[in-house]
């Protein structure tokens, strides 16, 4: 009997629901066994937002919970750990804390919401295991937790496994806009540190294991001074693939969940698209397999597996909201330093770093700290190791787009000028349908004209490319590539197929820039020289097999002088 395709668990982080509703599950349970083999019983594990952290903690809870012993076969029979159970299965009382919902408006509200989550988690524990104790329910969070552990240890016959999800959520919020409140909360006298000191104290009596997830180590230095017993396995090669999807896992999803016949050739074609848009994450310089953000993949596939077409928007609005906090990150502490990093990212320059494992907010927040924060948040990822340092890069097309959106926003703010997105869409349609770039070039000139009134002296050819690339990406009809490698060199900007729309024309741009002062000296002779350079380069590039296969390919040589496009010639 032919198996019916499974539904995808998009947005589902409760493992029981996945099993009960027979949703597709990418089996990560082998890492339960690997975690048990670690020398440490107390583990920190960091990954960017929407990488599957909450689902993994749910798997841990259901595997170790003494209350789920009778449900073990139902929950895990089709998994690795179900076939290779460890001695510790169903051997713990599970105490969960989820700190993703903390209120960060004022110091008082932050501490109150931290206390409320603590009390709610403890009450849920007692209700779940039908335990009645009289413990302190008022006061600071540390005292409440201490009172609870002191009483509950006499009511249970097995140790506690503490699972903390999003331990740093509040810290990431505060770091970018309430820096002093952040330092106050995690300082030596702060309530967060004292809470973890009580958790450490409980490991001597009733707490046997701890698993903590988060995004970045922004509180680890201050916090773990009082909780210095945990191991951070974030960049451990053995756990590189514990969250997120490998290429093999994505292929498996497509085979099992497609609602139409799918060939290996179909899957290969799909993987090329998915790799461009969503792949590229590497969390250990010693690991080999790059990863897809699991939420991004499920977002794309939930449409593709029903219709054979991906969604028209490449990024889920929920993910866009998470990563949309990019602007706040770049404006924290030293803005000038941060903008230099952004400048290097946009220009495709090398981003070298010694990745910070613990941020010490009592001293300066360095450039390496800032680059490391971008790494932990999934906005940069490991490219390669070079003599003990790490080279970082933008992981994929979607994240690259977020940088350019932010940069364009900052440019428009600087120029006190905003481009109408409707006009950009119409200009891109003119390229796609009629092979004309005139409206688009007019938009670029209008932006440059406003900027020239302010700080244009620093502009060069790369900034023209950045502006053009950013606006070209506003449409959804092309896969826009900058510095695109083909036979013969690197194309400045290429408008390629994206698998979402069929258009009449694709395009490549070769861009040259002349400073206004040089233009006034060199005149038309200098312009002609730059134009001929661009034409010669386009001649080399368009011998590429990939480009030659594109229908209606337009090849444009552009020369900008100051804020004007003085050559816009089709080759």
Tab-separated table of N, CA, C and O in Angstrom, residues 25-111:
chain	number	residue	atom	x	y	z
A	25	UNK	N	9.103	14.377	10.736
A	25	UNK	CA	10.110	14.761	11.737
A	25	UNK	C	11.492	14.392	11.231
A	25	UNK	O	11.754	13.240	10.873
A	26	UNK	N	12.365	15.384	11.175
A	26	UNK	CA	13.773	15.139	10.848
A	26	UNK	C	14.441	14.644	12.117
A	26	UNK	O	14.574	15.376	13.089
A	27	UNK	N	14.831	13.398	12.118
A	27	UNK	CA	15.285	12.725	13.338
A	27	UNK	C	16.639	13.247	13.813
A	27	UNK	O	17.672	13.015	13.186
A	28	UNK	N	16.613	13.936	14.941
A	28	UNK	CA	17.833	14.445	15.569
A	28	UNK	C	18.121	13.721	16.893
A	28	UNK	O	18.963	14.180	17.681
A	29	UNK	N	17.455	12.606	17.129
A	29	UNK	CA	17.555	11.970	18.452
A	29	UNK	C	18.893	11.289	18.708
A	29	UNK	O	19.204	10.959	19.861
A	30	UNK	N	19.703	11.078	17.681
A	30	UNK	CA	21.031	10.510	17.929
A	30	UNK	C	21.866	11.422	18.825
A	30	UNK	O	22.788	10.975	19.518
A	31	UNK	N	21.515	12.722	18.826
A	31	UNK	CA	22.275	13.669	19.646
A	31	UNK	C	21.947	13.548	21.127
A	31	UNK	O	22.717	14.036	21.968
A	32	UNK	N	20.853	12.902	21.464
A	32	UNK	CA	20.595	12.593	22.874
A	32	UNK	C	21.702	11.689	23.399
A	32	UNK	O	22.267	11.913	24.475
A	33	UNK	N	22.018	10.673	22.637
A	33	UNK	CA	23.097	9.746	23.006
A	33	UNK	C	24.429	10.485	23.074
A	33	UNK	O	25.228	10.281	24.007
A	34	UNK	N	24.693	11.366	22.116
A	34	UNK	CA	25.951	12.113	22.097
A	34	UNK	C	26.055	13.051	23.299
A	34	UNK	O	27.135	13.219	23.881
A	35	UNK	N	24.943	13.673	23.675
A	35	UNK	CA	24.953	14.558	24.837
A	35	UNK	C	25.280	13.797	26.115
A	35	UNK	O	25.999	14.290	26.986
A	36	UNK	N	24.756	12.581	26.212
A	36	UNK	CA	25.028	11.781	27.405
A	36	UNK	C	26.489	11.360	27.504
A	36	UNK	O	27.004	11.113	28.596
A	37	UNK	N	27.166	11.303	26.364
A	37	UNK	CA	28.564	10.880	26.361
A	37	UNK	C	29.528	12.035	26.670
A	37	UNK	O	30.733	11.814	26.807
A	38	UNK	N	28.989	13.246	26.766
A	38	UNK	CA	29.833	14.375	27.127
A	38	UNK	C	30.331	14.233	28.560
A	38	UNK	O	29.674	13.633	29.404
A	39	UNK	N	31.461	14.858	28.837
A	39	UNK	CA	32.005	14.839	30.193
A	39	UNK	C	31.196	15.743	31.122
A	39	UNK	O	31.253	15.588	32.336
A	40	UNK	N	30.467	16.696	30.551
A	40	UNK	CA	29.690	17.623	31.361
A	40	UNK	C	28.217	17.241	31.385
A	40	UNK	O	27.652	16.847	30.359
A	41	UNK	N	27.581	17.401	32.552
A	41	UNK	CA	26.142	17.183	32.692
A	41	UNK	C	25.368	18.486	32.491
A	41	UNK	O	24.148	18.477	32.469
A	42	UNK	N	26.098	19.595	32.340
A	42	UNK	CA	25.463	20.904	32.249
A	42	UNK	C	25.937	21.562	30.959
A	42	UNK	O	27.126	21.860	30.809
A	43	UNK	N	24.993	21.819	30.046
A	43	UNK	CA	25.364	22.167	28.674
A	43	UNK	C	24.668	23.445	28.211
A	43	UNK	O	23.454	23.619	28.405
A	44	UNK	N	25.441	24.348	27.580
A	44	UNK	CA	24.906	25.487	26.845
A	44	UNK	C	25.040	25.200	25.353
A	44	UNK	O	26.088	24.727	24.892
A	45	UNK	N	23.983	25.519	24.602
A	45	UNK	CA	24.037	25.310	23.153
A	45	UNK	C	23.328	26.473	22.476
A	45	UNK	O	22.147	26.736	22.717
A	46	UNK	N	24.062	27.201	21.618
A	46	UNK	CA	23.557	28.414	20.986
A	46	UNK	C	23.351	28.214	19.488
A	46	UNK	O	24.170	27.593	18.815
A	47	UNK	N	22.238	28.745	19.000
A	47	UNK	CA	21.947	28.763	17.571
A	47	UNK	C	21.094	29.992	17.254
A	47	UNK	O	20.396	30.508	18.126
A	48	UNK	N	21.120	30.451	15.988
A	48	UNK	CA	20.281	31.600	15.626
A	48	UNK	C	18.795	31.309	15.839
A	48	UNK	O	18.390	30.164	16.027
A	49	UNK	N	18.002	32.348	15.758
A	49	UNK	CA	16.560	32.215	15.914
A	49	UNK	C	15.996	31.267	14.862
A	49	UNK	O	16.467	31.183	13.742
A	50	UNK	N	14.955	30.519	15.260
A	50	UNK	CA	14.199	29.637	14.371
A	50	UNK	C	15.087	28.575	13.717
A	50	UNK	O	14.984	28.293	12.534
A	51	UNK	N	15.951	28.007	14.519
A	51	UNK	CA	16.819	26.929	14.038
A	51	UNK	C	16.427	25.580	14.641
A	51	UNK	O	17.164	24.613	14.533
A	52	UNK	N	15.282	25.503	15.320
A	52	UNK	CA	14.828	24.233	15.872
A	52	UNK	C	15.179	24.005	17.325
A	52	UNK	O	15.077	22.871	17.810
A	53	UNK	N	15.569	25.053	18.039
A	53	UNK	CA	15.989	24.876	19.439
A	53	UNK	C	14.830	24.422	20.326
A	53	UNK	O	14.973	23.498	21.130
A	54	UNK	N	13.679	25.068	20.193
A	54	UNK	CA	12.542	24.735	21.056
A	54	UNK	C	12.042	23.323	20.803
A	54	UNK	O	11.667	22.603	21.739
A	55	UNK	N	12.026	22.894	19.556
A	55	UNK	CA	11.605	21.526	19.254
A	55	UNK	C	12.572	20.521	19.873
A	55	UNK	O	12.161	19.504	20.434
A	56	UNK	N	13.871	20.810	19.812
A	56	UNK	CA	14.839	19.879	20.379
A	56	UNK	C	14.672	19.762	21.888
A	56	UNK	O	14.773	18.672	22.456
A	57	UNK	N	14.402	20.880	22.557
A	57	UNK	CA	14.181	20.802	24.004
A	57	UNK	C	12.923	20.003	24.310
A	57	UNK	O	12.852	19.317	25.331
A	58	UNK	N	11.924	20.077	23.426
A	58	UNK	CA	10.707	19.279	23.609
A	58	UNK	C	11.011	17.789	23.466
A	58	UNK	O	10.464	16.949	24.193
A	59	UNK	N	11.890	17.447	22.536
A	59	UNK	CA	12.306	16.045	22.370
A	59	UNK	C	13.006	15.562	23.639
A	59	UNK	O	12.725	14.464	24.143
A	60	UNK	N	13.924	16.376	24.160
A	60	UNK	CA	14.615	16.015	25.400
A	60	UNK	C	13.626	15.798	26.537
A	60	UNK	O	13.731	14.821	27.290
A	61	UNK	N	12.686	16.685	26.676
A	61	UNK	CA	11.692	16.587	27.747
A	61	UNK	C	10.925	15.270	27.668
A	61	UNK	O	10.770	14.563	28.664
A	62	UNK	N	10.449	14.934	26.485
A	62	UNK	CA	9.650	13.714	26.336
A	62	UNK	C	10.482	12.451	26.496
A	62	UNK	O	9.974	11.421	26.935
A	63	UNK	N	11.759	12.529	26.138
A	63	UNK	CA	12.618	11.348	26.280
A	63	UNK	C	12.965	11.079	27.741
A	63	UNK	O	12.959	9.924	28.192
A	64	UNK	N	13.261	12.114	28.504
A	64	UNK	CA	13.758	11.917	29.872
A	64	UNK	C	12.671	11.953	30.946
A	64	UNK	O	12.911	11.542	32.082
A	65	UNK	N	11.489	12.402	30.604
A	65	UNK	CA	10.444	12.601	31.603
A	65	UNK	C	9.959	11.275	32.190
A	65	UNK	O	9.512	10.388	31.452
A	66	UNK	N	10.040	11.153	33.509
A	66	UNK	CA	9.563	9.949	34.180
A	66	UNK	C	8.083	9.710	33.915
A	66	UNK	O	7.616	8.564	33.869
A	67	UNK	N	7.352	10.773	33.685
A	67	UNK	CA	5.911	10.672	33.460
A	67	UNK	C	5.571	10.127	32.072
A	67	UNK	O	4.439	9.704	31.817
A	68	UNK	N	6.532	10.134	31.155
A	68	UNK	CA	6.282	9.653	29.798
A	68	UNK	C	6.792	8.229	29.580
A	68	UNK	O	6.849	7.756	28.443
A	69	UNK	N	7.117	7.530	30.649
A	69	UNK	CA	7.690	6.188	30.525
A	69	UNK	C	6.789	5.248	29.734
A	69	UNK	O	7.250	4.497	28.863
A	70	UNK	N	5.497	5.280	30.015
A	70	UNK	CA	4.565	4.371	29.326
A	70	UNK	C	4.328	4.771	27.873
A	70	UNK	O	3.786	3.975	27.099
A	71	UNK	N	4.720	5.974	27.514
A	71	UNK	CA	4.518	6.447	26.136
A	71	UNK	C	5.789	6.360	25.291
A	71	UNK	O	5.795	6.819	24.150
A	72	UNK	N	6.828	5.751	25.855
A	72	UNK	CA	8.126	5.778	25.170
A	72	UNK	C	8.047	5.184	23.766
A	72	UNK	O	8.502	5.802	22.795
A	73	UNK	N	7.476	4.007	23.632
A	73	UNK	CA	7.421	3.359	22.309
A	73	UNK	C	6.605	4.189	21.325
A	73	UNK	O	6.979	4.330	20.150
A	74	UNK	N	5.498	4.728	21.781
A	74	UNK	CA	4.672	5.550	20.898
A	74	UNK	C	5.428	6.772	20.397
A	74	UNK	O	5.366	7.123	19.217
A	75	UNK	N	6.162	7.403	21.300
A	75	UNK	CA	6.845	8.643	20.963
A	75	UNK	C	8.125	8.442	20.159
A	75	UNK	O	8.485	9.280	19.320
A	76	UNK	N	8.825	7.327	20.387
A	76	UNK	CA	10.178	7.213	19.829
A	76	UNK	C	10.428	5.961	18.997
A	76	UNK	O	11.561	5.741	18.565
A	77	UNK	N	9.397	5.168	18.728
A	77	UNK	CA	9.629	3.890	18.038
A	77	UNK	C	10.259	4.059	16.658
A	77	UNK	O	10.979	3.173	16.177
A	78	UNK	N	10.012	5.181	15.984
A	78	UNK	CA	10.535	5.377	14.631
A	78	UNK	C	11.800	6.230	14.583
A	78	UNK	O	12.194	6.701	13.521
A	79	UNK	N	12.438	6.403	15.735
A	79	UNK	CA	13.623	7.265	15.801
A	79	UNK	C	14.879	6.472	16.138
A	79	UNK	O	14.804	5.322	16.579
A	80	UNK	N	16.007	7.141	15.967
A	80	UNK	CA	17.283	6.520	16.329
A	80	UNK	C	17.302	6.142	17.805
A	80	UNK	O	17.674	5.022	18.157
A	81	UNK	N	16.900	7.066	18.665
A	81	UNK	CA	17.009	6.808	20.102
A	81	UNK	C	15.985	5.774	20.552
A	81	UNK	O	16.205	5.081	21.553
A	82	UNK	N	14.907	5.636	19.821
A	82	UNK	CA	13.937	4.591	20.139
A	82	UNK	C	14.510	3.207	19.907
A	82	UNK	O	14.146	2.241	20.605
A	83	UNK	N	15.411	3.098	18.948
A	83	UNK	CA	16.054	1.819	18.645
A	83	UNK	C	17.353	1.634	19.425
A	83	UNK	O	17.865	0.513	19.511
A	84	UNK	N	17.871	2.739	19.974
A	84	UNK	CA	19.101	2.680	20.763
A	84	UNK	C	18.920	3.458	22.065
A	84	UNK	O	19.651	4.430	22.324
A	85	UNK	N	17.953	3.080	22.901
A	85	UNK	CA	17.692	3.857	24.119
A	85	UNK	C	18.866	3.786	25.095
A	85	UNK	O	19.597	2.802	25.151
A	86	UNK	N	19.030	4.855	25.853
A	86	UNK	CA	20.069	4.905	26.872
A	86	UNK	C	19.482	4.511	28.228
A	86	UNK	O	18.264	4.492	28.426
A	87	UNK	N	20.347	4.249	29.176
A	87	UNK	CA	19.889	3.843	30.507
A	87	UNK	C	19.134	4.964	31.217
A	87	UNK	O	18.349	4.708	32.124
A	88	UNK	N	19.367	6.195	30.822
A	88	UNK	CA	18.757	7.319	31.527
A	88	UNK	C	17.373	7.696	30.991
A	88	UNK	O	16.766	8.646	31.480
A	89	UNK	N	16.865	7.002	30.024
A	89	UNK	CA	15.552	7.362	29.465
A	89	UNK	C	14.497	7.335	30.578
A	89	UNK	O	14.525	6.487	31.465
A	90	UNK	N	13.593	8.302	30.508
A	90	UNK	CA	12.493	8.406	31.489
A	90	UNK	C	12.996	8.332	32.932
A	90	UNK	O	12.312	7.801	33.800
A	91	UNK	N	14.167	8.922	33.171
A	91	UNK	CA	14.754	8.827	34.502
A	91	UNK	C	14.790	10.125	35.284
A	91	UNK	O	15.475	10.207	36.307
A	92	UNK	N	14.044	11.156	34.826
A	92	UNK	CA	14.127	12.465	35.478
A	92	UNK	C	12.755	13.127	35.612
A	92	UNK	O	11.842	12.885	34.822
A	93	UNK	N	12.675	13.986	36.601
A	93	UNK	CA	11.606	14.976	36.639
A	93	UNK	C	12.097	16.174	35.822
A	93	UNK	O	13.229	16.625	36.014
A	94	UNK	N	11.250	16.662	34.937
A	94	UNK	CA	11.664	17.728	34.026
A	94	UNK	C	11.144	19.076	34.518
A	94	UNK	O	9.942	19.255	34.736
A	95	UNK	N	12.073	20.015	34.679
A	95	UNK	CA	11.725	21.374	35.059
A	95	UNK	C	12.090	22.304	33.910
A	95	UNK	O	13.267	22.476	33.588
A	96	UNK	N	11.054	22.874	33.256
A	96	UNK	CA	11.247	23.722	32.077
A	96	UNK	C	11.160	25.203	32.408
A	96	UNK	O	10.274	25.617	33.170
A	97	UNK	N	12.046	25.991	31.781
A	97	UNK	CA	11.940	27.446	31.825
A	97	UNK	C	12.071	27.970	30.392
A	97	UNK	O	12.998	27.587	29.671
A	98	UNK	N	11.143	28.832	29.995
A	98	UNK	CA	11.205	29.476	28.680
A	98	UNK	C	11.190	30.978	28.905
A	98	UNK	O	10.179	31.556	29.308
A	99	UNK	N	12.340	31.630	28.634
A	99	UNK	CA	12.470	33.048	28.932
A	99	UNK	C	12.282	33.936	27.696
A	99	UNK	O	12.760	35.074	27.657
A	100	UNK	N	11.567	33.438	26.698
A	100	UNK	CA	11.380	34.231	25.477
A	100	UNK	C	10.356	35.343	25.654
A	100	UNK	O	10.295	36.260	24.836
A	101	UNK	N	9.547	35.278	26.707
A	101	UNK	CA	8.477	36.256	26.845
A	101	UNK	C	8.705	37.323	27.886
A	101	UNK	O	7.739	37.940	28.371
A	102	UNK	N	9.932	37.588	28.242
A	102	UNK	CA	10.215	38.584	29.279
A	102	UNK	C	9.903	40.008	28.818
A	102	UNK	O	10.125	40.351	27.654
A	103	UNK	N	9.408	40.809	29.745
A	103	UNK	CA	9.148	42.224	29.484
A	103	UNK	C	10.392	43.034	29.818
A	103	UNK	O	10.937	42.919	30.913
A	104	UNK	N	10.841	43.848	28.862
A	104	UNK	CA	12.130	44.534	29.027
A	104	UNK	C	11.995	46.057	29.065
A	104	UNK	O	12.969	46.767	28.840
A	105	UNK	N	10.804	46.554	29.374
A	105	UNK	CA	10.581	48.003	29.307
A	105	UNK	C	11.326	48.759	30.406
A	105	UNK	O	11.969	49.784	30.152
A	106	UNK	N	11.216	48.271	31.647
A	106	UNK	CA	11.867	48.928	32.785
A	106	UNK	C	12.562	47.869	33.631
A	106	UNK	O	12.237	46.676	33.537
A	107	UNK	N	13.488	48.272	34.496
A	107	UNK	CA	14.141	47.305	35.389
A	107	UNK	C	13.129	46.542	36.252
A	107	UNK	O	13.258	45.335	36.441
A	108	UNK	N	12.121	47.253	36.736
A	108	UNK	CA	11.129	46.618	37.600
A	108	UNK	C	10.298	45.595	36.834
A	108	UNK	O	10.052	44.486	37.327
A	109	UNK	N	9.899	45.950	35.616
A	109	UNK	CA	9.103	45.028	34.809
A	109	UNK	C	9.919	43.806	34.388
A	109	UNK	O	9.396	42.691	34.321
A	110	UNK	N	11.197	44.026	34.096
A	110	UNK	CA	12.058	42.905	33.720
A	110	UNK	C	12.164	41.900	34.861
A	110	UNK	O	11.970	40.696	34.673
A	111	UNK	N	12.472	42.388	36.063
A	111	UNK	CA	12.613	41.469	37.195
A	111	UNK	C	11.281	40.810	37.533
A	111	UNK	O	11.241	39.611	37.846
